[in-house]
Coordinates of N, CA and C and ligand atoms in Angstrom, one line a residue:
X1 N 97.2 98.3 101.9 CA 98.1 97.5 102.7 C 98.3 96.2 102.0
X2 N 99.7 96.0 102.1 CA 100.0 94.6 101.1 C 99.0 93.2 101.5
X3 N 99.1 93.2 102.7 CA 99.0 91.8 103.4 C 96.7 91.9 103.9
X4 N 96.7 93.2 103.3 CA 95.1 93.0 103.6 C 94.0 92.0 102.5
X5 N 93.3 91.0 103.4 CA 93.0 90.0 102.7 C 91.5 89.9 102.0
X6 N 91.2 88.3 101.2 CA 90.1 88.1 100.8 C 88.7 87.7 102.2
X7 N 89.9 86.8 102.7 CA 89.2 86.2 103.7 C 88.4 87.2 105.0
X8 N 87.4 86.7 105.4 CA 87.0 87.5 106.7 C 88.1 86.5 107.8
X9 N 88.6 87.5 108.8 CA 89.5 87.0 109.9 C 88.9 85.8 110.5
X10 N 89.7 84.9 110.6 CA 89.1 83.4 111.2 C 90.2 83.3 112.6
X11 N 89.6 82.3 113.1 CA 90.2 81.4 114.3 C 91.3 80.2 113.5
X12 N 92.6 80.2 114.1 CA 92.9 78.9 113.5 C 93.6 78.0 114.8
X13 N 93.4 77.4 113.7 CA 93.8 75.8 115.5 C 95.6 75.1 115.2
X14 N 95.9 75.4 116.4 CA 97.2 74.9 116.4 C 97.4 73.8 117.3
X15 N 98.3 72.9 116.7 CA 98.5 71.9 117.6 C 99.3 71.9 118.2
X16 N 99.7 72.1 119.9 CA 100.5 71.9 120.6 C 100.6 70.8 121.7
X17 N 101.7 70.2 121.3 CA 101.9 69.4 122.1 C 101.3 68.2 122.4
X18 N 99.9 67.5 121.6 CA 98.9 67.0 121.7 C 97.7 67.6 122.1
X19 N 97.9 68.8 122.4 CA 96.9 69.2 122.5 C 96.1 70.3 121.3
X20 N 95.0 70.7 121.4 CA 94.8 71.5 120.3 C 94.2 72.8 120.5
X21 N 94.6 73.8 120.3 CA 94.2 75.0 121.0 C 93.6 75.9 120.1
X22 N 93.1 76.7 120.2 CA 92.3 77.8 119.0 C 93.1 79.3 119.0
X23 N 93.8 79.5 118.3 CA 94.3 80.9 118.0 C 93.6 81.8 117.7
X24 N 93.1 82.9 118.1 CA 92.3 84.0 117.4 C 93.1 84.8 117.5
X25 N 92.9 85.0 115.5 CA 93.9 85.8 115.1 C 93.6 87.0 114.8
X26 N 94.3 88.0 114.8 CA 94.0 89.7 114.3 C 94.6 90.1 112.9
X27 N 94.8 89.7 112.5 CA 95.6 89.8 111.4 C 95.1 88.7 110.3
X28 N 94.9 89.4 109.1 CA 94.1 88.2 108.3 C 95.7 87.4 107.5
X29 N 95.3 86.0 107.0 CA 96.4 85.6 106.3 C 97.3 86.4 105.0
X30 N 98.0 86.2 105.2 CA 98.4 87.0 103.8 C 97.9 86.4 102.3
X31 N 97.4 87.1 101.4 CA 96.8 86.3 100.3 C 98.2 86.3 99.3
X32 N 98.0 85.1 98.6 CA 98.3 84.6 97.7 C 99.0 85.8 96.2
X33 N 99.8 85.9 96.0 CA 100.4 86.5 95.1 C 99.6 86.9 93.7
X34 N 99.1 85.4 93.0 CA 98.2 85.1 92.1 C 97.2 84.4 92.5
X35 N 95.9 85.2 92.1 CA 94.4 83.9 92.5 C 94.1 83.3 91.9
X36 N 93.7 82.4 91.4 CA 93.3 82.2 89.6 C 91.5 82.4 90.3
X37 N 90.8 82.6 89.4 CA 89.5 82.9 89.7 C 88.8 81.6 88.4
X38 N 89.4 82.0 87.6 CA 89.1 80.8 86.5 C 90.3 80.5 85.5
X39 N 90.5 79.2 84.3 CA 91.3 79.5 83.9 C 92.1 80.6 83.3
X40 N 91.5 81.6 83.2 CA 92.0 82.8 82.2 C 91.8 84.1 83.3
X41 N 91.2 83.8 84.1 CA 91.0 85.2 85.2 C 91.7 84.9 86.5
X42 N 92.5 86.0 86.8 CA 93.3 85.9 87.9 C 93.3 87.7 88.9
X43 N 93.3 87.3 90.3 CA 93.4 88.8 91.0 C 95.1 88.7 91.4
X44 N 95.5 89.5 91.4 CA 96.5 89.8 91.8 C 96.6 91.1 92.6
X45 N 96.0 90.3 94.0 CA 96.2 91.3 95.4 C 97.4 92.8 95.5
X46 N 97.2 93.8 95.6 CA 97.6 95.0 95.9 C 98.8 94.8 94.9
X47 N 98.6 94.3 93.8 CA 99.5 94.8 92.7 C 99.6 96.2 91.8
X48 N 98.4 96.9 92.4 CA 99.0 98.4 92.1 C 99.3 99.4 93.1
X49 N 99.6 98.7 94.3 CA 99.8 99.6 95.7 C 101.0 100.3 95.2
X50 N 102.5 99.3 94.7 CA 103.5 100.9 94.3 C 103.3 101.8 93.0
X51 N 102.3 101.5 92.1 CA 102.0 102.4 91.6 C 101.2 104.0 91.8
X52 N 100.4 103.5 92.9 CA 99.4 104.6 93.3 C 99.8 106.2 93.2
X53 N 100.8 106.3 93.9 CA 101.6 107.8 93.9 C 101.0 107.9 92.5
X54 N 102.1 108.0 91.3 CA 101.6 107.9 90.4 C 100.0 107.7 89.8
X55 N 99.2 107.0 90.0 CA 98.2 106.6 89.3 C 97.1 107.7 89.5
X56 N 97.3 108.2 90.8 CA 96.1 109.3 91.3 C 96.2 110.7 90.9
X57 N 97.2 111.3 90.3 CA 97.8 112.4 89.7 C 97.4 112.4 88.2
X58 N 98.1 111.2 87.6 CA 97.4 111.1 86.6 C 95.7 111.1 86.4
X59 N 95.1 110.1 86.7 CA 93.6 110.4 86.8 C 92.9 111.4 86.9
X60 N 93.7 111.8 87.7 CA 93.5 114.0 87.9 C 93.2 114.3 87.0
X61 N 94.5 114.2 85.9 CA 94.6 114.7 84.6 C 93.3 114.7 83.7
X62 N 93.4 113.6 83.5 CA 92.1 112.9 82.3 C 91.2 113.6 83.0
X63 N 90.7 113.6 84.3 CA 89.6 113.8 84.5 C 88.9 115.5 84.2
X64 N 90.5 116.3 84.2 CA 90.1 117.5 84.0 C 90.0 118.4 82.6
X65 N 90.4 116.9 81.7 CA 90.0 117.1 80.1 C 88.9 116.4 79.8
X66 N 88.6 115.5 80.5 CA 87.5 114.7 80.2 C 86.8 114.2 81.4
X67 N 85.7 115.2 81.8 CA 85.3 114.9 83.0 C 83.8 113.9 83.2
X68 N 84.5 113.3 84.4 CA 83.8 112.0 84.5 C 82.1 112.5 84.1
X69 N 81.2 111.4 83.5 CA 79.4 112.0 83.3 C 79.4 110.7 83.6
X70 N 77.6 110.6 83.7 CA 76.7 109.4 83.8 C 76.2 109.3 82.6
X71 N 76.2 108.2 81.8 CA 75.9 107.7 80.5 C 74.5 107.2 80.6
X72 N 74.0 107.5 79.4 CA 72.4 106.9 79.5 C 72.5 105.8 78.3
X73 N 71.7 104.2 79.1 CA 71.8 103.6 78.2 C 71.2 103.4 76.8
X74 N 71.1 102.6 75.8 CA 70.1 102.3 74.8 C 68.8 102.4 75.1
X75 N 68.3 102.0 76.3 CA 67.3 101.6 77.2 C 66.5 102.9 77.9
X76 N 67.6 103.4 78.0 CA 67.5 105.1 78.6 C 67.3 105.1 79.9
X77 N 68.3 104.2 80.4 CA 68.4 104.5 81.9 C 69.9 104.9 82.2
X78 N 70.1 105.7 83.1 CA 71.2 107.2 83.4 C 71.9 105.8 84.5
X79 N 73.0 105.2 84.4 CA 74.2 104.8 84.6 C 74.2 105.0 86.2
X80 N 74.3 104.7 87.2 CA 74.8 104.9 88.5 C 76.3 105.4 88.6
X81 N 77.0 104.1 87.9 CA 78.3 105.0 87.5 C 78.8 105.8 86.5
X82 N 79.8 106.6 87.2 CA 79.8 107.6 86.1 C 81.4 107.3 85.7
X83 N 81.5 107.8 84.1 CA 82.9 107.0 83.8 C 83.4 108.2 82.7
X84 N 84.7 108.0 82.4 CA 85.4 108.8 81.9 C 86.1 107.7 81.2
X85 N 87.2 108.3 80.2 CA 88.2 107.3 79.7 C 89.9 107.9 79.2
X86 N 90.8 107.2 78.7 CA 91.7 107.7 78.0 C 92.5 106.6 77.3
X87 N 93.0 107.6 76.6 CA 93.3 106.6 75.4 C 92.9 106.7 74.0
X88 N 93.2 106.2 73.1 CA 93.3 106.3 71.8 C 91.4 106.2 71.5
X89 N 91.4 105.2 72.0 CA 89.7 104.9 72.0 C 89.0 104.8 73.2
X90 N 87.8 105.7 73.4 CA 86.8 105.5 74.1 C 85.4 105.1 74.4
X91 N 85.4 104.4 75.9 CA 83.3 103.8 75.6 C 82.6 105.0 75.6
X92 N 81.4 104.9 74.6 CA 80.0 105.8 75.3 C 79.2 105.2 75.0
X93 N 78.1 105.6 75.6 CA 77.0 105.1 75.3 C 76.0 106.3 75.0
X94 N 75.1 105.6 74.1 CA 73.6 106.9 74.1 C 72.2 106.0 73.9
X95 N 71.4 106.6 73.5 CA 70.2 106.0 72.9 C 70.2 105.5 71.9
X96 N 71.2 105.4 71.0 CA 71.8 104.5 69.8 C 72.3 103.9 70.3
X97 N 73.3 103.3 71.2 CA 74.1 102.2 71.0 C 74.9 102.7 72.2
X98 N 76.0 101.7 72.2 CA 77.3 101.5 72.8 C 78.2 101.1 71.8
X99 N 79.6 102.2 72.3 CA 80.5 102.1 70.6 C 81.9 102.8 71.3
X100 N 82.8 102.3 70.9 CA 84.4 103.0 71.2 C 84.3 103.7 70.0
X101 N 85.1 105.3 71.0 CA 85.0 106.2 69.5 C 86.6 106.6 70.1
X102 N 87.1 107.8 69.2 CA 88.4 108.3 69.2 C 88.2 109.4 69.8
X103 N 86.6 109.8 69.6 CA 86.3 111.4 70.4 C 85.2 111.3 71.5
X104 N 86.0 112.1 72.5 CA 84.6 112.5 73.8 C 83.7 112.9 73.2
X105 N 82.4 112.4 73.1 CA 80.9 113.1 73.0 C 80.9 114.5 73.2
X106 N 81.4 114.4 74.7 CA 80.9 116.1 75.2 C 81.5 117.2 74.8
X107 N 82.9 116.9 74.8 CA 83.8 118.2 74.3 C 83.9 118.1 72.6
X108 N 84.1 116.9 72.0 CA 84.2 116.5 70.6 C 85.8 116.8 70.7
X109 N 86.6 116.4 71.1 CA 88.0 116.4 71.1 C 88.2 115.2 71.4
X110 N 89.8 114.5 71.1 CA 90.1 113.2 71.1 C 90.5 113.1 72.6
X111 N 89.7 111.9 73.2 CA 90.4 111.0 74.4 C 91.8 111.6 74.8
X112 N 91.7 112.2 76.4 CA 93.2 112.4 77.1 C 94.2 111.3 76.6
X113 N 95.1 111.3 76.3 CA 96.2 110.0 76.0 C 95.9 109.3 77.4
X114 N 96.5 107.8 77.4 CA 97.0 107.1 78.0 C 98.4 107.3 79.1
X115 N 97.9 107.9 80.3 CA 99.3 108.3 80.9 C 100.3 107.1 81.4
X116 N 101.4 107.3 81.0 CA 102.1 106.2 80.9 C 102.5 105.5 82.1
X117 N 102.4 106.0 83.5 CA 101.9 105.1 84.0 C 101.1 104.6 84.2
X118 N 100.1 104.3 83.5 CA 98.9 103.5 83.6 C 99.0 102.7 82.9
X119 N 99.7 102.7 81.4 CA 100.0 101.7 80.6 C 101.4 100.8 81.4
X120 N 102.3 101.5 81.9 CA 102.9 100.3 82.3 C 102.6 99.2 83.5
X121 N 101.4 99.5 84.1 CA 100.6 99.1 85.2 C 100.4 97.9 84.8
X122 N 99.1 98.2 83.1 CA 98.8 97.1 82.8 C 99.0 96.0 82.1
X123 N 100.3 96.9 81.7 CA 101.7 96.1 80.8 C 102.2 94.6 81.9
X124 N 102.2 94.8 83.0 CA 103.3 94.6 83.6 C 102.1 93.4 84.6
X125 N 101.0 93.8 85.0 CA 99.9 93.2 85.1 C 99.4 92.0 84.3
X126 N 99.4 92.2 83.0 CA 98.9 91.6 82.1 C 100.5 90.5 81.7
X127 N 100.9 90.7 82.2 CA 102.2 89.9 82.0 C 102.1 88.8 83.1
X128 N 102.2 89.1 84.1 CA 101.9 88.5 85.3 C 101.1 87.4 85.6
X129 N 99.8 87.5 84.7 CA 99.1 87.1 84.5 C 99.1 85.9 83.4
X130 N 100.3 86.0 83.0 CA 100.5 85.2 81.4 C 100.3 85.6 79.9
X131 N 99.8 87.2 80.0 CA 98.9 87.6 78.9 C 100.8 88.9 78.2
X132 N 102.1 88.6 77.6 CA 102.5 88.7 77.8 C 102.2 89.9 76.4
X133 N 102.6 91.4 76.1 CA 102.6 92.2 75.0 C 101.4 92.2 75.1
X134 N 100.9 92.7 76.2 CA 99.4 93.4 76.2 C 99.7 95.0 75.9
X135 N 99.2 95.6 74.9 CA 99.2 97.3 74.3 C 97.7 97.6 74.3
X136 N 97.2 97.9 75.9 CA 96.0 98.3 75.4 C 96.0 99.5 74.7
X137 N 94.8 99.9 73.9 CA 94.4 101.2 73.4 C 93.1 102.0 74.2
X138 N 92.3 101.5 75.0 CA 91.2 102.5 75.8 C 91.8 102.0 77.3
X139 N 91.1 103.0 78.0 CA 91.2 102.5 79.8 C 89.8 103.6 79.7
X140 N 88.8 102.8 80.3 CA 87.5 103.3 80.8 C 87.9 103.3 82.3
X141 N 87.9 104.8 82.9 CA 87.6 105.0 84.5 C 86.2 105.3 84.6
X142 N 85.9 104.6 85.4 CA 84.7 104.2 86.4 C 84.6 104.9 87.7
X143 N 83.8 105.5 87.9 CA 83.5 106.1 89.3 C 82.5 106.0 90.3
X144 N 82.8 104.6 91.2 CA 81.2 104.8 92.4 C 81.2 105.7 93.3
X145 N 80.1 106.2 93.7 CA 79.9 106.5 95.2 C 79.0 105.8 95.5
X146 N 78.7 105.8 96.7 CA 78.1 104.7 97.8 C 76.4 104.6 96.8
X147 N 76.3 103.3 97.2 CA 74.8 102.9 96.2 C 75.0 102.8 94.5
X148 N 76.0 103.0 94.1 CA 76.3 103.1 92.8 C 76.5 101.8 92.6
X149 N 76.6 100.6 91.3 CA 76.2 99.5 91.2 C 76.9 99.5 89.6
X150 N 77.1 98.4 89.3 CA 77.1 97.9 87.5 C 76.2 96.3 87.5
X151 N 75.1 96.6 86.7 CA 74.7 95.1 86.8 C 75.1 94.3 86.0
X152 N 74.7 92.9 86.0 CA 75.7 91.8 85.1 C 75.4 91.9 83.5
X153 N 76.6 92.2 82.9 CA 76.9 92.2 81.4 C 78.0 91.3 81.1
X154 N 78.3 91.7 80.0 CA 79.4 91.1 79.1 C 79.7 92.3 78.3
X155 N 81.2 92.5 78.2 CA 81.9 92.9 77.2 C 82.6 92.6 76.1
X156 N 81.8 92.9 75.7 CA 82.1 92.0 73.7 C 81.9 93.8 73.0
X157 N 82.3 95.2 72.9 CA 82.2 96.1 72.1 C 83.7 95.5 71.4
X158 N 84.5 95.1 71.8 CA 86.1 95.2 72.0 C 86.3 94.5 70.6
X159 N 87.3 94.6 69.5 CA 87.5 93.4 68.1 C 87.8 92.3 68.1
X160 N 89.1 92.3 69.6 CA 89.7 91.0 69.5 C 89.6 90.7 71.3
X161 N 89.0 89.5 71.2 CA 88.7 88.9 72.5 C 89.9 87.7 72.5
X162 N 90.4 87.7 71.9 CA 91.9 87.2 72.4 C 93.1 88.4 73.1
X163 N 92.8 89.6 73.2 CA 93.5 90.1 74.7 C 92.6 90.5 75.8
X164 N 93.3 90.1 77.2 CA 92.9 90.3 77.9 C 92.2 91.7 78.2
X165 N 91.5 91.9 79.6 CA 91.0 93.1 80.4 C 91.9 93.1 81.0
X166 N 92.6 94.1 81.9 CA 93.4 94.3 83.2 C 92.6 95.1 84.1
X167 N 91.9 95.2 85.2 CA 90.9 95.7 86.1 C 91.9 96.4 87.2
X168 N 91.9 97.7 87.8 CA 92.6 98.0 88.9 C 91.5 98.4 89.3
X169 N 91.2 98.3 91.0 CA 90.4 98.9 92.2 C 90.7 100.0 92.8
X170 N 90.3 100.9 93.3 CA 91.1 101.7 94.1 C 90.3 102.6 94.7
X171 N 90.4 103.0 96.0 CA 89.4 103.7 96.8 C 88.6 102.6 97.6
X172 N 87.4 102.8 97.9 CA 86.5 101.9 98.8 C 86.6 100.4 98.2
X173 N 86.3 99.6 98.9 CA 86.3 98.1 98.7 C 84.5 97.9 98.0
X174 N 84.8 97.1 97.1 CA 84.1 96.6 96.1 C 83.5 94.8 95.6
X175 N 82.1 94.4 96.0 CA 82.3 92.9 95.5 C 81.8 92.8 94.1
X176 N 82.5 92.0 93.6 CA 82.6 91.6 92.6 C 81.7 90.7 91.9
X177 N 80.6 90.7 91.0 CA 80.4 89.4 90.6 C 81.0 89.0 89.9
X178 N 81.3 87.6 89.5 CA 81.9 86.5 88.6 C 81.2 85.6 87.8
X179 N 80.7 85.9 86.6 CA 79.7 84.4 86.2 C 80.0 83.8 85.5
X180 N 79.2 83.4 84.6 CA 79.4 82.8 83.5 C 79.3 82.8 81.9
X181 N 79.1 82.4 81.2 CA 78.6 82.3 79.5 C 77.7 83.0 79.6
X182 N 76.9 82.6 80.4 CA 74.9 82.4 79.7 C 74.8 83.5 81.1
X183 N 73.7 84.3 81.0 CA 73.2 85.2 81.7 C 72.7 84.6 83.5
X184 N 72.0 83.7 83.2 CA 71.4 82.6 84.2 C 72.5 82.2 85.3
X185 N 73.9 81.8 84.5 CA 74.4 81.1 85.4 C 75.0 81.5 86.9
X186 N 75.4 80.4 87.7 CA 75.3 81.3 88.9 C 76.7 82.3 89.0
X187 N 77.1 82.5 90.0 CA 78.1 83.7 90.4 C 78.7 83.6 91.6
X188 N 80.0 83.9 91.3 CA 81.1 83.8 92.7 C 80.9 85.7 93.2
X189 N 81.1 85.8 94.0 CA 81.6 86.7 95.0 C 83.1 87.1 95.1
X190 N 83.5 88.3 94.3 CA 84.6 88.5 94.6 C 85.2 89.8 95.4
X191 N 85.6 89.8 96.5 CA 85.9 91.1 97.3 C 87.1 91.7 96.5
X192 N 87.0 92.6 96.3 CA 88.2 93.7 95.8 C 88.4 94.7 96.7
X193 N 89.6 95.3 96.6 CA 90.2 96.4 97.6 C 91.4 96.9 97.1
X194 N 91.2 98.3 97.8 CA 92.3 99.5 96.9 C 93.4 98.6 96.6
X195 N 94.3 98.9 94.9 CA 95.2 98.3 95.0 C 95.0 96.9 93.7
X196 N 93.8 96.1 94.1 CA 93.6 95.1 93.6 C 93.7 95.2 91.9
X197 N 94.6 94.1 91.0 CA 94.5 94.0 89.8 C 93.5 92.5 89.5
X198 N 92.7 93.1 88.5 CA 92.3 91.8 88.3 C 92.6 91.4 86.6
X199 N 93.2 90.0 86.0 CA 93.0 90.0 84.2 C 92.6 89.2 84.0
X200 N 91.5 89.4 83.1 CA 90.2 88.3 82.4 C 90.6 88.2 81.0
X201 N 91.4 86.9 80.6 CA 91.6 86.9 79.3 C 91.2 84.8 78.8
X202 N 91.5 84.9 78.0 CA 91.2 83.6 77.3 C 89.9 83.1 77.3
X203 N 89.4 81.7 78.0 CA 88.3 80.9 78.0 C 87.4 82.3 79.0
X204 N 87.7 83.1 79.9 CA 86.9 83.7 81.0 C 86.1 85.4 80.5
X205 N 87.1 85.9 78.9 CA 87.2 86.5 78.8 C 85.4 87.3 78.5
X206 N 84.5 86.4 77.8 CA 83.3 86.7 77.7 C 82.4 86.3 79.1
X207 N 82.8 86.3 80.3 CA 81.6 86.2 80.9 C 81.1 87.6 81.5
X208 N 80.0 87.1 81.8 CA 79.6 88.1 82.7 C 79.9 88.1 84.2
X209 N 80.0 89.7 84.0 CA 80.5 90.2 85.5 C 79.8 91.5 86.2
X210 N 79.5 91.6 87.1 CA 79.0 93.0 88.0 C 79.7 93.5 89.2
X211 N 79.2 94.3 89.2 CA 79.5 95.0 90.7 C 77.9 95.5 91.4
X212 N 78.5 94.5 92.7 CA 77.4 95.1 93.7 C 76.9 96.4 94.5
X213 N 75.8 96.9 94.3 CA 76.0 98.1 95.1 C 77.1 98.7 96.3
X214 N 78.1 99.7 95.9 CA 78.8 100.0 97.2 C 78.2 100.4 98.3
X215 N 79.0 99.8 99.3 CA 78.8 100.7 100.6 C 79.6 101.6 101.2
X216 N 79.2 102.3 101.6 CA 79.8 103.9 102.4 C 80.8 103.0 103.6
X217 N 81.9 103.1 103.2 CA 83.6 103.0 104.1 C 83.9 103.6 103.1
X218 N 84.3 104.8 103.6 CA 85.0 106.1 103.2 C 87.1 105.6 103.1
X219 N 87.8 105.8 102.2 CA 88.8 105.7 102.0 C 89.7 106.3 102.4
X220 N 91.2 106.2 102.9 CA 91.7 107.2 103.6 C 92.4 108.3 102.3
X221 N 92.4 107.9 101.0 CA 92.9 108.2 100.0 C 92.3 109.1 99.1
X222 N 90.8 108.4 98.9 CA 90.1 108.7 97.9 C 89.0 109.1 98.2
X223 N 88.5 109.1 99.9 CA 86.9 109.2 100.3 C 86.3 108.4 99.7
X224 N 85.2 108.9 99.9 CA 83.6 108.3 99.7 C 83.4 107.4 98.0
X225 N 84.7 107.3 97.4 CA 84.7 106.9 96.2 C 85.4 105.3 95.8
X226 N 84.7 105.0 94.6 CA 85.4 104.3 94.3 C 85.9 104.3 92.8
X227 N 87.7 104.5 92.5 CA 87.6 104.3 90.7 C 87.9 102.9 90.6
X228 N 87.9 102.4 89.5 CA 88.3 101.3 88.6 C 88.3 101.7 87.0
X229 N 90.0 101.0 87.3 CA 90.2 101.3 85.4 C 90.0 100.4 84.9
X230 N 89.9 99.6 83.7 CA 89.8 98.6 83.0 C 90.5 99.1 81.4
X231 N 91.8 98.2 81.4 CA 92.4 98.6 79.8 C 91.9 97.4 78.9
X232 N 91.9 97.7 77.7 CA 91.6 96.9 76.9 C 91.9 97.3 75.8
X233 N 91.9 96.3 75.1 CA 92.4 96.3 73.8 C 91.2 95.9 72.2
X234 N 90.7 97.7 72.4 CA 89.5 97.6 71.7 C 89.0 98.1 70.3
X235 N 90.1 98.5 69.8 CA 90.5 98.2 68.2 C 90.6 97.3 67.5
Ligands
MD3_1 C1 85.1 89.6 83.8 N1 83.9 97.3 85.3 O1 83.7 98.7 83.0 S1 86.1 95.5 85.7 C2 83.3 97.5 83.0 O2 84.7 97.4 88.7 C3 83.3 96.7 84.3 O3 84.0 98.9 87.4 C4 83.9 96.7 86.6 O4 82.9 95.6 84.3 C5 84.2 97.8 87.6 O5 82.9 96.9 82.0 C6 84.7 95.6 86.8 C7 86.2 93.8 85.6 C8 85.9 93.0 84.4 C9 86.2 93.5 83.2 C10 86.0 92.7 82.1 C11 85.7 91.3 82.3 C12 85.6 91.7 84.6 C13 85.5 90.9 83.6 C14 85.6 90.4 81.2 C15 85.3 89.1 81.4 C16 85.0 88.7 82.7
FE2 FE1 82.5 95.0 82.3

């Protein structure tokens, strides 16, 4: 829903007449077109709601040439989320490392393509945003179910950290962490929900970010899940 918000529903106070009365509202405000989150990161509320038709059919696809696994890190711990990709280049990870390759691990065939609605999503996103002739080359899909988590990293595998990320949400609602440079520093709170784009480019583009454990609100769309794509331009 377009008009579904960041905010938890408040009371607001109107003034009538000299007097001042308390409205309790049912309906949250409508949010803001663009958020800025910092200078280079911005959400842009249900900016993939007219794409969805589209965007869920596709995913299909990828997912049934390259089906989603749980990656085990360097560290050798098995991923809560499980991720897939498409595109020219893709993440994995093993007990060596983390590395964009051109081929799926599991099958050894190259990355589903990039379905073209998905690139114009983040074309058009990434524009929006100010980030104008974004061509990404990977889109890592991400898949929670309830309890599944990403804890705080940075993404630096990528060559040129002069283009942005484009983030789409979709399925169960998701908070966001937001931090900073340095690992230490503190963290905003950011709610995401089906629909939601988010793009982290310029000064914002190295910080760290997570996601909090989900919780079970089941989707009328997607169920018990949650994806997120993230494109990037990692060649
Ligand atoms: C902030 N995924 O796959 S994308 C990831 O919801 C990842 O699945 C999250 O973090 C998810 O690496 C969130 C949001 C994101 C991506 C890149 C960023 C946030 C960022 C780069 C800089 C700052
Ligand atoms: Fe990340």
């Amino acid at each position: 829903m377009q008009g579904a918000c960041l905010q938890a529903p408040r009371a607001v106070l109107a003034r009538m007449g000299g007097m001042t009365t308390t409205l309790a509202l049912f309906d949250d405000p409508p949010r803001q077109e663009r958020e800025p989150l910092g200078p280079g990161a911005f959400v842009l509320p249900g900016f993939a709601l007219p794409f969805v038709d589209e965007l869920l059919p596709a995913i299909r696809a990828v997912e049934a040439r390259a089906p989603f696994r749980h990656l085990v890190t360097p560290g050798g711990f098995t991923m809560s989320v499980a991720l897939t990709n498409c595109g020219a280049l893709g993440w994995t990870s093993d007990r060596r490392g983390y590395r964009y390759s051109p081929f799926d691990p599991d099958s050894g065939l190259p990355w589903p393509a990039m379905p073209e609605p998905l690139a114009l999503l983040a074309r058009e996103a990434a524009a929006k945003a100010g980030f104008d002739g974004f061509a990404p080359d990977a889109c890592l899909v991400n898949r929670y179910a309830p309890g599944a988590r990403l804890s705080l990293h940075q993404d630096k595998d990528e060559h040129d950290y002069g283009a942005p990320i484009v983030s789409v949400s979709l399925g169960m609602p998701a908070v966001f962490l937001f931090g900073g440079l340095a690992r230490g520093d503190k963290t905003v709170r950011v709610p995401l929900v089906h629909g939601d784009v988010v793009v982290w480019g310029g000064e914002d583009r190295l910080r760290y970010h997570g996601v909090l454990p989900l919780k079970e609100a089941p989707h009328p769309l997607l169920g018990a899940q949650r994806i997120n794509l993230t494109f990037r331009k990692a060649g």
